[in-house]
Tab-separated table of C-alpha atoms in Angstrom:
chain	number	residue	atom	x	y	z
A	1	MET	CA	-44.445	53.366	15.584
A	2	HIS	CA	-42.717	52.607	12.318
A	3	TYR	CA	-39.514	52.532	14.205
A	4	LEU	CA	-40.755	49.807	16.633
A	5	TYR	CA	-42.306	47.863	13.590
A	6	GLY	CA	-38.964	47.880	11.887
A	7	LYS	CA	-37.098	46.648	14.887
A	8	ALA	CA	-39.693	43.892	15.394
A	9	LEU	CA	-39.365	42.821	11.778
A	10	ILE	CA	-35.498	42.657	11.911
A	11	LEU	CA	-35.806	40.711	15.170
A	12	LEU	CA	-38.216	38.203	13.594
A	13	GLN	CA	-35.865	37.768	10.530
A	14	THR	CA	-32.908	37.225	12.824
A	15	VAL	CA	-34.830	34.500	14.630
A	16	GLN	CA	-35.864	32.836	11.339
A	17	PHE	CA	-32.209	32.850	10.166
A	18	ILE	CA	-30.935	31.338	13.427
A	19	LEU	CA	-33.486	28.715	13.364
A	20	GLY	CA	-32.819	28.033	9.754
A	21	SER	CA	-29.115	27.812	10.367
A	22	LEU	CA	-29.725	25.365	13.233
A	23	PHE	CA	-32.010	23.270	11.001
A	24	PHE	CA	-29.398	23.221	8.305
A	25	ALA	CA	-26.616	22.319	10.638
A	26	LYS	CA	-28.598	19.551	12.182
A	27	ASN	CA	-29.441	17.980	8.811
A	28	ASN	CA	-25.797	18.275	7.708
A	29	PHE	CA	-24.628	16.748	10.873
A	30	ALA	CA	-27.031	13.970	10.463
A	31	LEU	CA	-25.770	13.422	6.901
A	32	TYR	CA	-22.156	13.655	8.025
A	33	TYR	CA	-22.810	11.244	10.874
A	34	SER	CA	-24.589	8.868	8.467
A	35	MET	CA	-21.698	8.894	5.995
A	36	LYS	CA	-19.358	8.194	8.982
A	37	GLN	CA	-21.149	4.838	9.369
A	38	LYS	CA	-19.923	3.932	5.797
A	39	HIS	CA	-16.694	2.181	5.519
A	40	LEU	CA	-14.031	2.206	2.735
A	41	ILE	CA	-11.824	-0.844	3.069
A	42	VAL	CA	-8.506	-0.439	1.427
A	43	LEU	CA	-6.676	-3.605	0.289
A	44	THR	CA	-3.212	-2.971	-0.859
A	45	GLY	CA	0.326	-4.520	-1.217
A	46	PRO	CA	3.141	-5.075	-3.601
A	47	THR	CA	2.679	-6.193	-7.177
A	48	GLY	CA	2.033	-9.908	-7.611
A	49	ILE	CA	0.881	-10.584	-4.072
A	50	GLY	CA	-2.683	-11.530	-5.005
A	51	LYS	CA	-4.766	-8.556	-4.345
A	52	THR	CA	-7.244	-9.376	-7.129
A	53	LYS	CA	-8.156	-12.868	-5.868
A	54	ALA	CA	-8.339	-11.731	-2.209
A	55	GLY	CA	-10.106	-8.573	-3.023
A	56	ILE	CA	-12.898	-10.605	-4.884
A	57	GLU	CA	-13.368	-12.957	-1.911
A	58	ILE	CA	-13.589	-10.061	0.629
A	59	ALA	CA	-16.003	-8.129	-1.699
A	60	ARG	CA	-18.299	-11.075	-2.121
A	61	HIS	CA	-18.369	-11.706	1.640
A	62	PHE	CA	-19.562	-8.068	2.282
A	63	ASN	CA	-21.748	-8.159	-0.805
A	64	THR	CA	-20.041	-4.996	-2.101
A	65	GLU	CA	-18.205	-3.610	-5.276
A	66	ILE	CA	-14.409	-3.085	-6.028
A	67	VAL	CA	-13.056	0.365	-6.880
A	68	SER	CA	-9.573	-0.348	-8.346
A	69	ALA	CA	-6.621	1.794	-7.386
A	70	ASP	CA	-4.305	0.796	-10.098
A	71	SER	CA	-2.945	3.465	-12.248
A	72	ARG	CA	-2.309	1.132	-15.216
A	73	GLN	CA	-5.239	-1.257	-15.136
A	74	ILE	CA	-7.403	1.785	-15.672
A	75	PHE	CA	-6.333	1.828	-19.234
A	76	ARG	CA	-8.418	-0.291	-21.621
A	77	GLU	CA	-5.491	-0.766	-24.063
A	78	LEU	CA	-3.293	-2.428	-21.362
A	79	ARG	CA	-4.579	-5.794	-20.455
A	80	ILE	CA	-1.959	-8.439	-20.391
A	81	GLY	CA	0.969	-6.417	-19.241
A	82	THR	CA	-1.003	-4.996	-16.194
A	83	ALA	CA	-2.328	-8.414	-15.026
A	84	ALA	CA	-5.821	-6.847	-15.128
A	85	PRO	CA	-8.526	-9.068	-13.712
A	86	ALA	CA	-9.882	-11.803	-16.078
A	87	LYS	CA	-13.375	-11.742	-17.550
A	88	THR	CA	-14.524	-14.271	-15.023
A	89	GLU	CA	-13.213	-12.237	-12.123
A	90	LEU	CA	-14.889	-9.058	-13.456
A	91	GLU	CA	-18.145	-11.001	-13.677
A	92	ALA	CA	-17.750	-12.358	-10.182
A	93	VAL	CA	-17.821	-8.958	-8.610
A	94	LYS	CA	-18.514	-5.366	-10.014
A	95	HIS	CA	-15.352	-3.647	-10.551
A	96	HIS	CA	-14.799	0.181	-11.150
A	97	PHE	CA	-11.774	1.797	-12.907
A	98	ILE	CA	-10.709	-1.319	-14.710
A	99	HIS	CA	-10.324	-0.544	-18.585
A	100	SER	CA	-12.448	2.571	-18.023
A	101	HIS	CA	-10.052	5.143	-19.615
A	102	SER	CA	-7.659	5.355	-22.606
A	103	ILE	CA	-3.880	5.523	-22.719
A	104	PHE	CA	-4.604	8.917	-24.747
A	105	ASP	CA	-6.299	10.382	-21.724
A	106	ASN	CA	-4.378	12.769	-19.590
A	107	TYR	CA	-4.984	10.869	-16.352
A	108	ASN	CA	-3.416	11.375	-13.001
A	109	ALA	CA	-3.922	11.038	-9.357
A	110	SER	CA	-5.846	14.295	-8.993
A	111	ARG	CA	-8.276	13.265	-11.578
A	112	PHE	CA	-8.673	9.848	-9.847
A	113	GLU	CA	-9.372	11.611	-6.501
A	114	THR	CA	-12.241	13.593	-7.985
A	115	GLU	CA	-13.703	10.663	-9.896
A	116	ALA	CA	-13.323	8.031	-7.174
A	117	LEU	CA	-14.821	10.204	-4.444
A	118	ALA	CA	-17.833	10.883	-6.642
A	119	LEU	CA	-18.226	7.216	-7.349
A	120	LEU	CA	-17.994	6.464	-3.630
A	121	GLU	CA	-20.756	8.781	-2.821
A	122	LYS	CA	-23.050	6.924	-5.103
A	123	LEU	CA	-21.995	3.549	-3.950
A	124	PHE	CA	-22.451	4.475	-0.284
A	125	LEU	CA	-25.996	5.061	-1.108
A	126	THR	CA	-26.623	1.253	-1.517
A	127	HIS	CA	-23.614	-0.135	0.388
A	128	ASN	CA	-22.386	0.405	3.856
A	129	THR	CA	-18.985	-0.978	2.954
A	130	VAL	CA	-16.977	-0.520	-0.174
A	131	LEU	CA	-13.619	-2.224	-1.099
A	132	MET	CA	-10.764	-0.385	-2.729
A	133	ALA	CA	-8.069	-2.593	-4.059
A	134	GLY	CA	-4.789	-1.839	-5.660
A	135	GLY	CA	-1.078	-1.039	-5.340
A	136	SER	CA	-0.826	2.510	-6.807
A	137	MET	CA	0.456	4.449	-3.845
A	138	LEU	CA	-0.504	7.875	-4.982
A	139	TYR	CA	-3.890	6.846	-5.993
A	140	ILE	CA	-4.650	5.432	-2.647
A	141	ASP	CA	-3.429	8.454	-0.944
A	142	ALA	CA	-5.444	10.622	-3.152
A	143	VAL	CA	-8.611	9.004	-2.003
A	144	CYS	CA	-7.690	8.580	1.685
A	145	LYS	CA	-5.828	11.766	2.320
A	146	GLY	CA	-6.342	14.024	-0.602
A	147	ILE	CA	-3.971	15.425	-3.089
A	148	ASP	CA	-2.623	18.930	-3.560
A	149	GLN	CA	-4.342	21.214	-5.817
A	150	MET	CA	-2.275	22.436	-8.528
A	151	PRO	CA	-2.665	25.119	-11.170
A	152	ASP	CA	-4.280	24.094	-14.399
A	153	ALA	CA	-1.819	22.598	-16.939
A	154	ASP	CA	-0.322	24.537	-19.741
A	155	PRO	CA	-0.478	22.319	-22.901
A	156	ASP	CA	1.943	24.445	-24.933
A	157	LEU	CA	4.513	24.512	-22.108
A	158	ARG	CA	4.230	20.674	-21.514
A	159	ALA	CA	4.643	20.069	-25.319
A	160	ASN	CA	7.815	22.175	-25.260
A	161	LEU	CA	9.192	20.230	-22.209
A	162	GLU	CA	8.178	16.886	-23.956
A	163	ALA	CA	10.073	17.997	-27.104
A	164	GLN	CA	13.172	18.868	-24.994
A	165	LEU	CA	13.010	15.389	-23.523
A	166	ARG	CA	13.042	13.808	-26.851
A	167	GLU	CA	15.674	16.028	-28.356
A	168	LYS	CA	18.070	16.681	-25.492
A	169	GLY	CA	17.267	13.903	-23.059
A	170	LEU	CA	16.298	13.548	-19.461
A	171	GLU	CA	19.403	15.041	-17.867
A	172	ASN	CA	18.641	18.433	-19.460
A	173	LEU	CA	15.201	18.404	-17.599
A	174	ARG	CA	16.783	17.340	-14.352
A	175	ARG	CA	19.304	20.308	-14.503
A	176	GLN	CA	16.357	22.707	-14.926
A	177	LEU	CA	14.299	21.138	-12.118
A	178	LYS	CA	17.274	21.350	-9.793
A	179	LYS	CA	17.605	25.047	-10.534
A	180	ALA	CA	13.816	25.653	-10.337
A	181	ASP	CA	13.037	23.595	-7.186
A	182	PRO	CA	16.037	22.094	-5.495
A	183	ASP	CA	13.719	20.798	-2.590
A	184	TYR	CA	11.472	18.565	-4.939
A	185	TYR	CA	14.505	17.699	-6.908
A	186	SER	CA	15.984	15.850	-3.865
A	187	LYS	CA	12.855	13.965	-3.261
A	188	VAL	CA	11.568	13.024	-6.864
A	189	ASP	CA	12.269	9.810	-8.744
A	190	LEU	CA	14.827	11.131	-11.140
A	191	LYS	CA	14.289	8.357	-13.637
A	192	ASN	CA	10.590	9.276	-14.023
A	193	PRO	CA	10.238	11.881	-16.777
A	194	ALA	CA	6.564	12.394	-16.295
A	195	ARG	CA	7.028	13.641	-12.655
A	196	ILE	CA	10.000	15.803	-13.713
A	197	ILE	CA	8.115	17.474	-16.573
A	198	HIS	CA	5.097	18.032	-14.317
A	199	ALA	CA	7.102	19.715	-11.682
A	200	LEU	CA	8.979	21.767	-14.113
A	201	GLU	CA	5.691	22.762	-15.898
A	202	ILE	CA	4.159	24.051	-12.648
A	203	SER	CA	7.495	25.776	-11.649
A	204	LEU	CA	7.913	27.606	-14.967
A	205	MET	CA	4.210	28.495	-15.413
A	206	THR	CA	3.883	30.008	-11.952
A	207	GLY	CA	7.272	31.294	-11.221
A	208	ARG	CA	7.101	29.359	-7.892
A	209	PRO	CA	8.675	26.159	-6.887
A	210	TYR	CA	6.412	23.055	-7.355
A	211	SER	CA	7.015	21.955	-3.934
A	212	SER	CA	5.513	25.278	-2.572
A	213	PHE	CA	2.047	23.866	-3.793
A	214	ARG	CA	2.338	20.721	-1.891
A	215	THR	CA	1.029	20.453	1.704
A	216	THR	CA	1.123	17.858	4.540
A	217	PHE	CA	-2.497	18.423	5.594
A	218	ASN	CA	-4.909	15.422	5.090
A	219	LYS	CA	-8.390	16.163	3.835
A	220	GLU	CA	-11.246	14.853	5.997
A	221	ARG	CA	-13.395	12.227	4.515
A	222	PRO	CA	-17.070	11.679	5.347
A	223	PHE	CA	-16.462	8.054	5.708
A	224	SER	CA	-14.316	5.743	7.784
A	225	ILE	CA	-11.132	4.158	6.212
A	226	LEU	CA	-9.606	0.745	7.212
A	227	LYS	CA	-6.445	-0.165	5.576
A	228	ILE	CA	-5.354	-3.870	4.950
A	229	GLY	CA	-1.943	-4.991	3.597
A	230	LEU	CA	-1.084	-8.154	1.975
A	231	ASN	CA	2.625	-9.300	2.164
A	232	CYS	CA	4.708	-12.598	2.415
A	233	ASP	CA	8.416	-13.341	2.739
A	234	ARG	CA	10.672	-11.843	-0.113
A	235	GLN	CA	11.537	-15.199	-1.491
A	236	GLU	CA	7.930	-16.137	-1.888
A	237	LEU	CA	7.081	-12.673	-3.397
A	238	HIS	CA	9.855	-12.964	-5.969
A	239	ARG	CA	8.661	-16.435	-6.966
A	240	ARG	CA	5.065	-15.022	-7.342
A	241	ILE	CA	6.329	-12.061	-9.416
A	242	ASN	CA	8.386	-14.289	-11.749
A	243	ALA	CA	5.645	-16.723	-12.171
A	244	ARG	CA	3.185	-13.926	-13.168
A	245	VAL	CA	5.658	-12.553	-15.761
A	246	ASP	CA	5.944	-15.933	-17.277
A	247	LYS	CA	2.150	-16.181	-17.422
A	248	MET	CA	1.912	-12.792	-19.128
A	249	VAL	CA	4.371	-13.824	-21.792
A	250	ALA	CA	2.525	-17.068	-22.309
A	251	ASP	CA	-0.724	-15.148	-22.675
A	252	GLY	CA	0.552	-12.916	-25.385
A	253	LEU	CA	2.420	-10.076	-23.750
A	254	LEU	CA	4.893	-9.542	-26.753
A	255	ASP	CA	2.063	-9.352	-29.206
A	256	GLU	CA	0.264	-6.720	-27.001
A	257	ALA	CA	3.321	-4.624	-26.622
A	258	ARG	CA	4.077	-4.830	-30.293
A	259	GLU	CA	0.648	-3.334	-31.091
A	260	LEU	CA	1.410	-0.563	-28.651
A	261	TYR	CA	4.911	0.110	-29.726
A	262	GLN	CA	3.902	3.122	-31.952
A	263	PHE	CA	2.559	4.838	-28.830
A	264	LYS	CA	5.552	4.281	-26.583
A	265	HIS	CA	6.037	8.019	-26.034
A	266	LEU	CA	2.911	8.185	-23.997
A	267	ASN	CA	3.181	8.269	-20.172
A	268	ALA	CA	0.877	5.369	-19.812
A	269	LEU	CA	3.355	3.191	-21.494
A	270	ASN	CA	6.349	4.269	-19.278
A	271	THR	CA	5.469	1.102	-17.424
A	272	VAL	CA	7.419	-2.050	-16.421
A	273	GLY	CA	6.428	-4.784	-18.845
A	274	TYR	CA	6.142	-2.591	-21.749
A	275	ARG	CA	9.255	-0.454	-21.820
A	276	GLU	CA	11.575	-3.454	-21.564
A	277	LEU	CA	9.842	-4.983	-24.706
A	278	PHE	CA	10.132	-1.646	-26.525
A	279	ALA	CA	13.893	-1.746	-25.933
A	280	HIS	CA	13.836	-5.335	-27.334
A	281	PHE	CA	11.965	-4.097	-30.467
A	282	ASP	CA	14.447	-1.307	-30.868
A	283	GLY	CA	17.234	-4.029	-31.055
A	284	GLU	CA	18.752	-3.018	-27.667
A	285	VAL	CA	18.189	-6.212	-25.841
A	286	SER	CA	17.165	-9.790	-26.801
A	287	LYS	CA	13.770	-11.158	-25.980
A	288	GLU	CA	15.120	-13.291	-23.189
A	289	LYS	CA	16.976	-10.354	-21.774
A	290	ALA	CA	13.843	-8.141	-21.920
A	291	ILE	CA	11.873	-10.793	-20.032
A	292	GLU	CA	14.575	-11.109	-17.357
A	293	LEU	CA	14.443	-7.334	-16.971
A	294	ILE	CA	10.629	-7.222	-16.618
A	295	LYS	CA	11.082	-9.671	-13.649
A	296	ARG	CA	13.775	-7.696	-12.164
A	297	ASN	CA	12.113	-4.353	-12.370
A	298	SER	CA	8.877	-5.774	-11.175
A	299	ARG	CA	10.831	-7.000	-8.121
A	300	ARG	CA	12.288	-3.518	-7.586
A	301	TYR	CA	8.900	-1.971	-7.988
A	302	ALA	CA	7.495	-4.273	-5.289
A	303	ARG	CA	10.337	-3.109	-2.993
A	304	LYS	CA	9.645	0.481	-3.673
A	305	GLN	CA	5.813	-0.152	-3.010
A	306	LEU	CA	6.601	-1.821	0.372
A	307	THR	CA	8.915	1.047	1.367
A	308	TRP	CA	6.134	3.430	0.800
A	309	PHE	CA	3.526	1.336	2.505
A	310	ARG	CA	5.598	0.846	5.672
A	311	ARG	CA	5.561	4.647	6.327
A	312	ASP	CA	1.846	4.181	6.799
A	313	ASP	CA	1.201	2.905	10.304
A	314	GLU	CA	-2.632	2.717	9.628
A	315	ILE	CA	-2.007	-0.480	7.497
A	316	THR	CA	-2.577	-3.841	9.298
A	317	TRP	CA	-0.720	-6.605	7.552
A	318	PHE	CA	-1.726	-10.100	6.668
A	319	GLU	CA	-0.525	-12.986	4.318
A	320	PRO	CA	-2.403	-13.596	1.135
A	321	GLY	CA	-3.920	-16.848	2.501
A	322	GLN	CA	-5.408	-15.227	5.647
A	323	ILE	CA	-8.693	-14.290	3.983
A	324	GLN	CA	-10.857	-15.478	6.798
A	325	GLU	CA	-8.793	-13.613	9.230
A	326	ILE	CA	-9.090	-10.583	7.225
A	327	ILE	CA	-12.726	-10.669	7.129
A	328	GLU	CA	-13.030	-11.256	10.896
A	329	TYR	CA	-10.672	-8.326	11.464
A	330	ILE	CA	-12.857	-6.023	9.219
A	331	GLU	CA	-16.019	-7.134	10.771
A	332	ASN	CA	-14.749	-6.474	14.236
A	333	LYS	CA	-13.400	-3.012	13.188
A	334	ILE	CA	-16.535	-1.833	11.517
A	335	GLN	CA	-18.654	-2.797	14.464
A	336	GLN	CA	-16.447	-0.468	16.579
A	337	PRO	CA	-16.614	2.773	14.624
A	338	ASN	CA	-15.254	4.917	17.489
A	339	GLU	CA	-11.832	3.096	17.519
C-alpha cells in the first residue's frame, strides 16, 4: 500500500513539474514574442555625414529616444572635439550615452554592450521603437551581434605594458604581440596602442592567444534590428568633414585640447582632433599644420568606417537629405516583422 502511495505521489509531482514547465515556457515564449515586436533602428555612417540631425528628426517622428553609439561622445570632458550634440539638440530628443562617463573610466565596447542592452530593456517597456545613432563600429556590433567575453583585466599587467609603451615605444609591444598571437597581429590596427596592449594583456595573462577568445557567432537579441546607413559622394563628404573641423576650431577646440593636455596619456584622448593638437603643444607641428592633420585624419577615419560598414549587407543606404524616404522605409519594415 505504501509502495502504491509512493508511486502515485511521484507521478503527481512529475505531472506538476511538466505542467509548471509548460506554463513557464509559454510565458517566456510570450515575453520573447512580445520583445520581438520591439524594433531597434540603427542609424550609422561615416563621421561628419549628419547622423545627429537626421537621428533627431527620425526619433521625433517615432516619438522615441536616442541611444548614442559613439565611443568618444560618451565622455563628458570631450565636447567640442567630438562634435557632440548641442544643448538644443539634446533638449529636442532624449539622448543616452552622451557625456555619461568620464575619460578616467576604463570604458570599452564590452561594457557598452552590457549597459546598452540593460537600457534598451527599460526603454522597450514604454517604446515599441528605439533609435541607436552613431558611427563607432565596435559599439554597434556589440549591441547588434554581441562581443566576445574576455577574461577579467589584470591592472598590474596592464600598467606594466603601458609603462613599456612609454619607455620603449609601440614597436616593442608590436613585436611581443606578433610572437604571442600572430593571427591577431595580422588583423589589428598596428597604430592603435590600446588594442595592442589589450591583446597582449589577455595573451600573457592566460597563456593563450587573444584571438582564441574571439568567436564568429552572433548572439541572439530579443528585438528586431533594422540598420540604416547615411552616405554621399566622396567630394561632398570631404567638404562636410573639413567644414566641421573649421567649426570646431571656431568653437574653441584649441582651448579644450589645452585643458585636456595633461591627460593625453589616457586612451580616451588617443582621438582624432586631440592628438594632433597635443603634437602642436609639444612643438612638433604648427597650429595650421595640426588643423590640416585633423581634417586629413578625419577623412581617413571616414574611409575606414565605410570599409567596415560595407561588409555588413544588412545596412540599407540613403543620402543625408532623404529623411522622409528613411522614415517611410522604416515604417514599411516594422509593419512586416517576418521579413
